Amino acid sequence: TDYKNVLDVACVGDAEAWIRGNNNKITRIDIHGAVKDTVITTGLFGPDIALTREGELIFSDIISSIVKIVRHGRSETLITTPQGWSPSGLYCTKSGDILIHMRKVIEMKNFIFKYVNKIIRYQGQRIKQHIYKDGQGNPIFTDSRGSLFMSENNNGDICVFDTNAHTVIVMEKTGRVKF
């Protein structure tokens, strides 16, 4: 590719992939590196990308606080995040739900920001679940600016890498922390 830094990849079958770097483009390439499609985003703040169960590209737009979907070569708003929350990481589950890592600035002192993180599960455009506290009411994720990378294992558990705490958290589909 002509990207100096590839930051994210979403595979399309076994011969193509959507890639994004540290610019405002998301590009679909084939196995030989030929560009098949390009989506221009609103900023350089690196949206996250994922594919829906139907194979449609979705990406987070941090500046507009929305998640967009690419349909028929055009990007359109899929999800508008709750007020004050910015979408970051994305993951589409086997059941078709969309997990979105969201971050919110809750305090700023002397140009030092304090963040809070959570994961919101969407079923279509409807919020189905907020994941941010354990069974004792304690925060699951570290309150800092770093990303949460999400995946789903074969049991349907949500696996999250919290880059702030350098920790992997495994939760049941319900959000209950297993370990």
PDB file of C-alpha atoms in Angstrom:
ATOM      1  CA  THR A   1       0.000   0.000   0.000  1.00  0.00           C
ATOM      2  CA  ASP A   2       1.021   3.629  -0.159  1.00  0.00           C
ATOM      3  CA  TYR A   3       0.294   4.035   3.573  1.00  0.00           C
ATOM      4  CA  LYS A   4       3.344   4.771   5.720  1.00  0.00           C
ATOM      5  CA  ASN A   5       1.488   3.587   8.839  1.00  0.00           C
ATOM      6  CA  VAL A   6      -1.399   1.139   8.611  1.00  0.00           C
ATOM      7  CA  LEU A   7      -3.423   1.572  11.801  1.00  0.00           C
ATOM      8  CA  ASP A   8      -6.398  -0.701  11.196  1.00  0.00           C
ATOM      9  CA  VAL A   9      -7.482  -3.528   8.914  1.00  0.00           C
ATOM     10  CA  ALA A  10     -10.904  -5.084   8.273  1.00  0.00           C
ATOM     11  CA  CYS A  11     -10.806  -8.170   6.033  1.00  0.00           C
ATOM     12  CA  VAL A  12     -13.324  -8.524   3.214  1.00  0.00           C
ATOM     13  CA  GLY A  13     -13.341 -12.237   2.439  1.00  0.00           C
ATOM     14  CA  ASP A  14      -9.922 -13.717   1.771  1.00  0.00           C
ATOM     15  CA  ALA A  15      -8.750 -11.457  -1.058  1.00  0.00           C
ATOM     16  CA  GLU A  16      -9.552  -7.863   0.011  1.00  0.00           C
ATOM     17  CA  ALA A  17      -9.348  -5.611   3.042  1.00  0.00           C
ATOM     18  CA  TRP A  18     -10.294  -2.122   4.149  1.00  0.00           C
ATOM     19  CA  ILE A  19      -7.293  -0.305   5.634  1.00  0.00           C
ATOM     20  CA  ARG A  20      -6.813   3.017   7.338  1.00  0.00           C
ATOM     21  CA  GLY A  21      -3.728   4.969   8.238  1.00  0.00           C
ATOM     22  CA  ASN A  22      -3.006   8.296   9.875  1.00  0.00           C
ATOM     23  CA  ASN A  23      -4.851  10.335   7.264  1.00  0.00           C
ATOM     24  CA  ASN A  24      -8.470  10.977   6.325  1.00  0.00           C
ATOM     25  CA  LYS A  25      -8.870   7.986   3.972  1.00  0.00           C
ATOM     26  CA  ILE A  26     -10.131   4.446   4.378  1.00  0.00           C
ATOM     27  CA  THR A  27      -9.119   2.320   1.387  1.00  0.00           C
ATOM     28  CA  ARG A  28     -10.281  -1.085   0.160  1.00  0.00           C
ATOM     29  CA  ILE A  29      -7.464  -2.977  -1.506  1.00  0.00           C
ATOM     30  CA  ASP A  30      -7.108  -6.409  -3.031  1.00  0.00           C
ATOM     31  CA  ILE A  31      -4.452  -8.983  -2.213  1.00  0.00           C
ATOM     32  CA  HIS A  32      -2.123  -7.405  -4.801  1.00  0.00           C
ATOM     33  CA  GLY A  33      -2.444  -3.902  -3.337  1.00  0.00           C
ATOM     34  CA  ALA A  34      -4.717  -2.531  -6.058  1.00  0.00           C
ATOM     35  CA  VAL A  35      -7.121   0.121  -4.741  1.00  0.00           C
ATOM     36  CA  LYS A  36     -10.768  -0.911  -5.209  1.00  0.00           C
ATOM     37  CA  ASP A  37     -12.538   1.867  -3.273  1.00  0.00           C
ATOM     38  CA  THR A  38     -11.780   4.857  -1.046  1.00  0.00           C
ATOM     39  CA  VAL A  39     -13.851   6.590   1.626  1.00  0.00           C
ATOM     40  CA  ILE A  40     -12.894  10.088   2.759  1.00  0.00           C
ATOM     41  CA  THR A  41     -13.506  10.874   6.446  1.00  0.00           C
ATOM     42  CA  THR A  42     -13.900  14.243   8.173  1.00  0.00           C
ATOM     43  CA  GLY A  43     -10.654  14.343  10.084  1.00  0.00           C
ATOM     44  CA  LEU A  44      -7.188  13.038  10.750  1.00  0.00           C
ATOM     45  CA  PHE A  45      -8.047  11.604  14.160  1.00  0.00           C
ATOM     46  CA  GLY A  46      -8.077   8.051  12.904  1.00  0.00           C
ATOM     47  CA  PRO A  47     -11.539   6.536  12.890  1.00  0.00           C
ATOM     48  CA  ASP A  48     -11.830   2.896  13.857  1.00  0.00           C
ATOM     49  CA  ILE A  49     -13.227   0.547  11.232  1.00  0.00           C
ATOM     50  CA  ALA A  50     -15.162  -2.724  11.285  1.00  0.00           C
ATOM     51  CA  LEU A  51     -17.396  -4.792   9.044  1.00  0.00           C
ATOM     52  CA  THR A  52     -21.000  -5.604   9.846  1.00  0.00           C
ATOM     53  CA  ARG A  53     -22.258  -9.155   9.656  1.00  0.00           C
ATOM     54  CA  GLU A  54     -23.560  -8.220   6.181  1.00  0.00           C
ATOM     55  CA  GLY A  55     -20.054  -7.069   5.135  1.00  0.00           C
ATOM     56  CA  GLU A  56     -20.738  -3.319   5.159  1.00  0.00           C
ATOM     57  CA  LEU A  57     -17.947  -1.007   6.319  1.00  0.00           C
ATOM     58  CA  ILE A  58     -18.632   1.060   9.443  1.00  0.00           C
ATOM     59  CA  PHE A  59     -16.318   3.680  10.898  1.00  0.00           C
ATOM     60  CA  SER A  60     -16.284   6.044  13.853  1.00  0.00           C
ATOM     61  CA  ASP A  61     -16.276   9.791  13.272  1.00  0.00           C
ATOM     62  CA  ILE A  62     -14.805  11.271  16.454  1.00  0.00           C
ATOM     63  CA  ILE A  63     -15.316  14.894  15.418  1.00  0.00           C
ATOM     64  CA  SER A  64     -19.044  14.503  14.679  1.00  0.00           C
ATOM     65  CA  SER A  65     -19.640  11.884  17.427  1.00  0.00           C
ATOM     66  CA  ILE A  66     -21.269   9.479  15.004  1.00  0.00           C
ATOM     67  CA  VAL A  67     -20.707   6.052  13.504  1.00  0.00           C
ATOM     68  CA  LYS A  68     -21.095   5.941   9.742  1.00  0.00           C
ATOM     69  CA  ILE A  69     -21.862   3.063   7.423  1.00  0.00           C
ATOM     70  CA  VAL A  70     -20.858   2.785   3.767  1.00  0.00           C
ATOM     71  CA  ARG A  71     -23.749   1.710   1.569  1.00  0.00           C
ATOM     72  CA  HIS A  72     -23.713   1.752  -2.232  1.00  0.00           C
ATOM     73  CA  GLY A  73     -20.455   3.744  -2.250  1.00  0.00           C
ATOM     74  CA  ARG A  74     -21.749   6.508   0.050  1.00  0.00           C
ATOM     75  CA  SER A  75     -21.234   7.005   3.779  1.00  0.00           C
ATOM     76  CA  GLU A  76     -24.276   7.787   5.894  1.00  0.00           C
ATOM     77  CA  THR A  77     -24.948   8.177   9.596  1.00  0.00           C
ATOM     78  CA  LEU A  78     -25.757   4.885  11.296  1.00  0.00           C
ATOM     79  CA  ILE A  79     -25.490   5.835  14.995  1.00  0.00           C
ATOM     80  CA  THR A  80     -25.357   9.188  16.765  1.00  0.00           C
ATOM     81  CA  THR A  81     -23.645   8.729  20.118  1.00  0.00           C
ATOM     82  CA  PRO A  82     -25.098  10.046  23.393  1.00  0.00           C
ATOM     83  CA  GLN A  83     -24.327  13.728  24.030  1.00  0.00           C
ATOM     84  CA  GLY A  84     -20.789  14.338  25.266  1.00  0.00           C
ATOM     85  CA  TRP A  85     -19.511  10.884  24.261  1.00  0.00           C
ATOM     86  CA  SER A  86     -17.057  10.307  21.391  1.00  0.00           C
ATOM     87  CA  PRO A  87     -16.942   6.973  19.558  1.00  0.00           C
ATOM     88  CA  SER A  88     -13.601   5.277  19.295  1.00  0.00           C
ATOM     89  CA  GLY A  89     -13.231   1.523  18.848  1.00  0.00           C
ATOM     90  CA  LEU A  90     -15.771  -0.597  16.990  1.00  0.00           C
ATOM     91  CA  TYR A  91     -16.566  -4.284  16.896  1.00  0.00           C
ATOM     92  CA  CYS A  92     -19.425  -6.171  15.229  1.00  0.00           C
ATOM     93  CA  THR A  93     -20.532  -9.336  17.031  1.00  0.00           C
ATOM     94  CA  LYS A  94     -21.604 -12.595  15.433  1.00  0.00           C
ATOM     95  CA  SER A  95     -25.202 -11.801  16.436  1.00  0.00           C
ATOM     96  CA  GLY A  96     -25.030  -8.507  14.488  1.00  0.00           C
ATOM     97  CA  ASP A  97     -24.738  -6.146  17.474  1.00  0.00           C
ATOM     98  CA  ILE A  98     -22.242  -3.291  17.310  1.00  0.00           C
ATOM     99  CA  LEU A  99     -19.956  -2.665  20.291  1.00  0.00           C
ATOM    100  CA  ILE A 100     -18.631   0.879  20.485  1.00  0.00           C
ATOM    101  CA  HIS A 101     -15.893   2.049  22.832  1.00  0.00           C
ATOM    102  CA  MET A 102     -16.908   5.523  23.918  1.00  0.00           C
ATOM    103  CA  ARG A 103     -14.922   8.110  25.798  1.00  0.00           C
ATOM    104  CA  LYS A 104     -15.989  11.305  27.542  1.00  0.00           C
ATOM    105  CA  VAL A 105     -13.973  14.158  29.012  1.00  0.00           C
ATOM    106  CA  ILE A 106     -15.228  14.589  32.569  1.00  0.00           C
ATOM    107  CA  GLU A 107     -12.708  17.103  33.850  1.00  0.00           C
ATOM    108  CA  MET A 108      -9.975  19.429  32.648  1.00  0.00           C
ATOM    109  CA  LYS A 109      -7.442  21.133  34.921  1.00  0.00           C
ATOM    110  CA  ASN A 110      -4.355  22.948  33.656  1.00  0.00           C
ATOM    111  CA  PHE A 111      -4.789  21.371  30.206  1.00  0.00           C
ATOM    112  CA  ILE A 112      -4.854  17.888  31.737  1.00  0.00           C
ATOM    113  CA  PHE A 113      -7.944  15.950  30.715  1.00  0.00           C
ATOM    114  CA  LYS A 114      -9.659  13.245  32.748  1.00  0.00           C
ATOM    115  CA  TYR A 115     -11.646  10.716  30.733  1.00  0.00           C
ATOM    116  CA  VAL A 116     -14.188   8.020  31.456  1.00  0.00           C
ATOM    117  CA  ASN A 117     -14.554   4.979  29.188  1.00  0.00           C
ATOM    118  CA  LYS A 118     -17.367   2.561  28.495  1.00  0.00           C
ATOM    119  CA  ILE A 119     -18.653   0.183  25.871  1.00  0.00           C
ATOM    120  CA  ILE A 120     -22.155   0.570  24.493  1.00  0.00           C
ATOM    121  CA  ARG A 121     -23.816  -2.333  22.702  1.00  0.00           C
ATOM    122  CA  TYR A 122     -26.153  -1.299  19.898  1.00  0.00           C
ATOM    123  CA  GLN A 123     -28.721  -3.467  18.187  1.00  0.00           C
ATOM    124  CA  GLY A 124     -29.230  -1.540  14.972  1.00  0.00           C
ATOM    125  CA  GLN A 125     -29.555   2.077  16.089  1.00  0.00           C
ATOM    126  CA  ARG A 126     -30.946   1.226  19.535  1.00  0.00           C
ATOM    127  CA  ILE A 127     -28.820   1.091  22.686  1.00  0.00           C
ATOM    128  CA  LYS A 128     -29.071  -2.405  24.123  1.00  0.00           C
ATOM    129  CA  GLN A 129     -26.449  -2.297  26.898  1.00  0.00           C
ATOM    130  CA  HIS A 130     -23.938  -0.059  28.716  1.00  0.00           C
ATOM    131  CA  ILE A 131     -20.800  -1.851  29.952  1.00  0.00           C
ATOM    132  CA  TYR A 132     -18.661   0.099  32.389  1.00  0.00           C
ATOM    133  CA  LYS A 133     -19.100  -1.193  35.978  1.00  0.00           C
ATOM    134  CA  ASP A 134     -18.600  -4.591  37.540  1.00  0.00           C
ATOM    135  CA  GLY A 135     -21.042  -6.349  39.887  1.00  0.00           C
ATOM    136  CA  GLN A 136     -19.782  -4.293  42.862  1.00  0.00           C
ATOM    137  CA  GLY A 137     -20.243  -0.958  41.071  1.00  0.00           C
ATOM    138  CA  ASN A 138     -16.528  -0.438  40.378  1.00  0.00           C
ATOM    139  CA  PRO A 139     -15.350   0.819  36.965  1.00  0.00           C
ATOM    140  CA  ILE A 140     -14.243  -2.001  34.686  1.00  0.00           C
ATOM    141  CA  PHE A 141     -12.024   0.176  32.494  1.00  0.00           C
ATOM    142  CA  THR A 142      -9.294   2.644  33.418  1.00  0.00           C
ATOM    143  CA  ASP A 143     -10.279   6.303  33.116  1.00  0.00           C
ATOM    144  CA  SER A 144      -7.703   7.603  30.673  1.00  0.00           C
ATOM    145  CA  ARG A 145      -7.407   8.542  26.995  1.00  0.00           C
ATOM    146  CA  GLY A 146      -6.156   5.221  25.630  1.00  0.00           C
ATOM    147  CA  SER A 147      -8.212   2.853  23.528  1.00  0.00           C
ATOM    148  CA  LEU A 148     -10.254  -0.221  24.317  1.00  0.00           C
ATOM    149  CA  PHE A 149      -9.834  -2.948  21.699  1.00  0.00           C
ATOM    150  CA  MET A 150     -12.747  -5.396  21.607  1.00  0.00           C
ATOM    151  CA  SER A 151     -13.300  -8.870  20.263  1.00  0.00           C
ATOM    152  CA  GLU A 152     -15.658 -11.790  20.827  1.00  0.00           C
ATOM    153  CA  ASN A 153     -14.570 -15.345  21.553  1.00  0.00           C
ATOM    154  CA  ASN A 154     -16.357 -18.531  20.448  1.00  0.00           C
ATOM    155  CA  ASN A 155     -18.419 -18.555  23.684  1.00  0.00           C
ATOM    156  CA  GLY A 156     -19.828 -15.106  22.901  1.00  0.00           C
ATOM    157  CA  ASP A 157     -17.730 -13.525  25.662  1.00  0.00           C
ATOM    158  CA  ILE A 158     -16.539  -9.957  25.105  1.00  0.00           C
ATOM    159  CA  CYS A 159     -12.750  -9.690  25.320  1.00  0.00           C
ATOM    160  CA  VAL A 160     -11.362  -6.195  25.825  1.00  0.00           C
ATOM    161  CA  PHE A 161      -7.777  -4.985  25.854  1.00  0.00           C
ATOM    162  CA  ASP A 162      -7.619  -1.825  27.999  1.00  0.00           C
ATOM    163  CA  THR A 163      -4.520  -0.018  26.706  1.00  0.00           C
ATOM    164  CA  ASN A 164      -4.615   2.330  29.713  1.00  0.00           C
ATOM    165  CA  ALA A 165      -4.163  -0.503  32.216  1.00  0.00           C
ATOM    166  CA  HIS A 166      -2.319  -2.950  29.895  1.00  0.00           C
ATOM    167  CA  THR A 167      -4.980  -5.477  30.874  1.00  0.00           C
ATOM    168  CA  VAL A 168      -7.265  -7.940  29.128  1.00  0.00           C
ATOM    169  CA  ILE A 169     -10.782  -8.173  30.572  1.00  0.00           C
ATOM    170  CA  VAL A 170     -13.144 -11.002  29.634  1.00  0.00           C
ATOM    171  CA  MET A 171     -16.855 -10.499  30.215  1.00  0.00           C
ATOM    172  CA  GLU A 172     -19.941 -12.527  29.531  1.00  0.00           C
ATOM    173  CA  LYS A 173     -22.353 -11.211  26.899  1.00  0.00           C
ATOM    174  CA  THR A 174     -24.317  -9.689  29.804  1.00  0.00           C
ATOM    175  CA  GLY A 175     -21.309  -7.558  30.812  1.00  0.00           C
ATOM    176  CA  ARG A 176     -20.499  -9.591  33.949  1.00  0.00           C
ATOM    177  CA  VAL A 177     -16.724  -9.726  34.388  1.00  0.00           C
ATOM    178  CA  LYS A 178     -15.356 -13.285  34.260  1.00  0.00           C
ATOM    179  CA  PHE A 179     -11.675 -12.366  34.711  1.00  0.00           C
TER     180      PHE A 179
END
